[in-house]
């Protein structure tokens, strides 16, 4: 579990920020990804410290998905030949992935509920 938590923290740390072509859509999603990965990463590490068993797979899937979304955001509007249709398809793919992200985040949080929510 500790490795899964550190993986989430690493993804949060490496998500791109702003840049020369700042895009409010991308910036809002990246902020959300960083916050989610950081919060669940710390919670997963705290869970590991307790020695309680836990399923690390949802946390790793979440890290992988957050990284994939960040990559797709990087591809938006950065091609040599602008293509609004391609960017639109990417935005639709990102929005679909965000739905999956919410599901994985809920699964990961449910496994850590006792650690995330003080009693």
Coordinates of C-alpha atoms in Angstrom, one line a residue:
X1 CA 0.0 0.0 0.0
X2 CA 2.9 2.3 0.7
X3 CA 4.2 2.0 -2.8
X4 CA 0.7 2.7 -4.2
X5 CA 0.5 5.9 -2.0
X6 CA 3.9 7.0 -3.1
X7 CA 3.0 6.4 -6.8
X8 CA -0.1 8.6 -6.4
X9 CA 2.1 11.3 -4.8
X10 CA 4.6 11.0 -7.6
X11 CA 1.9 11.5 -10.2
X12 CA 0.6 14.5 -8.3
X13 CA 4.1 16.0 -8.2
X14 CA 4.7 15.5 -12.0
X15 CA 1.4 16.7 -13.4
X16 CA 2.2 19.7 -15.6
X17 CA 1.3 23.2 -14.5
X18 CA 0.3 26.2 -16.6
X19 CA 2.8 27.0 -19.2
X20 CA 3.0 29.3 -22.2
X21 CA -0.3 28.1 -23.6
X22 CA -2.4 28.1 -20.4
X23 CA -5.9 26.7 -20.9
X24 CA -8.5 27.2 -18.2
X25 CA -10.1 23.8 -19.1
X26 CA -6.8 21.9 -18.8
X27 CA -5.7 23.9 -15.7
X28 CA -8.9 23.1 -13.8
X29 CA -8.6 19.4 -14.6
X30 CA -4.9 19.3 -13.7
X31 CA -5.6 21.1 -10.4
X32 CA -8.3 18.5 -9.7
X33 CA -5.9 15.6 -10.6
X34 CA -3.1 17.0 -8.4
X35 CA -5.4 17.5 -5.4
X36 CA -7.0 14.0 -5.8
X37 CA -3.7 12.2 -6.2
X38 CA -2.1 14.1 -3.4
X39 CA -5.0 13.5 -1.0
X40 CA -5.4 9.8 -1.7
X41 CA -1.6 9.3 -1.9
X42 CA -1.1 10.7 1.6
X43 CA -4.2 8.7 2.9
X44 CA -2.8 5.5 1.3
X45 CA 0.6 6.0 2.9
X46 CA -1.1 6.6 6.3
X47 CA -3.2 3.4 5.8
X48 CA 0.0 1.5 5.1
X49 CA 1.6 2.8 8.3
X50 CA -1.3 1.2 10.3
X51 CA -0.4 -2.2 8.9
X52 CA -4.0 -2.8 7.9
X53 CA -4.5 -4.8 4.8
X54 CA -5.8 -3.1 1.7
X55 CA -6.3 -3.3 -2.0
X56 CA -3.6 -1.3 -3.7
X57 CA -5.0 -1.8 -7.2
X58 CA -7.6 1.0 -7.3
X59 CA -4.8 3.5 -6.2
X60 CA -2.5 2.3 -8.9
X61 CA -5.3 2.4 -11.5
X62 CA -6.1 5.9 -10.4
X63 CA -2.5 7.0 -10.7
X64 CA -2.3 5.5 -14.2
X65 CA -5.5 7.2 -15.3
X66 CA -4.5 10.6 -13.9
X67 CA -1.2 10.3 -15.8
X68 CA -3.0 9.4 -19.0
X69 CA -5.4 12.4 -18.7
X70 CA -2.4 14.7 -18.1
X71 CA -0.8 13.4 -21.3
X72 CA -4.0 14.0 -23.3
X73 CA -4.3 17.5 -21.9
X74 CA -0.7 18.1 -23.1
X75 CA -1.7 17.1 -26.6
X76 CA -4.6 19.5 -26.7
X77 CA -3.7 22.4 -29.0
X78 CA 0.0 21.6 -29.3
X79 CA 0.1 19.9 -32.7
X80 CA 2.1 21.4 -35.6
X81 CA -1.1 21.6 -37.7
X82 CA -4.1 22.8 -35.7
X83 CA -7.1 20.5 -35.9
X84 CA -10.2 21.6 -34.0
X85 CA -11.9 18.3 -34.7
X86 CA -9.0 16.3 -33.2
X87 CA -8.9 18.6 -30.1
X88 CA -12.7 18.2 -29.8
X89 CA -12.3 14.4 -29.9
X90 CA -9.5 14.6 -27.3
X91 CA -11.7 16.7 -25.0
X92 CA -14.5 14.1 -25.3
X93 CA -12.0 11.4 -24.4
X94 CA -10.7 13.3 -21.5
X95 CA -14.3 13.9 -20.2
X96 CA -15.0 10.2 -20.5
X97 CA -11.8 9.4 -18.6
X98 CA -12.8 11.8 -15.9
X99 CA -15.9 9.8 -15.3
X100 CA -13.7 6.7 -14.8
X101 CA -11.5 8.8 -12.6
X102 CA -14.4 9.6 -10.3
X103 CA -15.3 5.9 -10.0
X104 CA -11.7 4.8 -9.2
X105 CA -11.3 7.6 -6.7
X106 CA -14.5 6.4 -4.9
X107 CA -13.2 2.9 -4.9
X108 CA -9.8 3.9 -3.5
X109 CA -11.4 6.2 -0.9
X110 CA -13.8 3.5 0.2
X111 CA -10.8 1.2 0.9
X112 CA -9.2 3.9 3.0
X113 CA -12.4 5.4 4.6
X114 CA -11.2 4.8 8.2
X115 CA -7.9 6.6 7.5
X116 CA -9.4 9.4 5.4
X117 CA -12.3 10.2 7.7
X118 CA -11.2 10.6 11.3
X119 CA -13.6 8.8 13.7

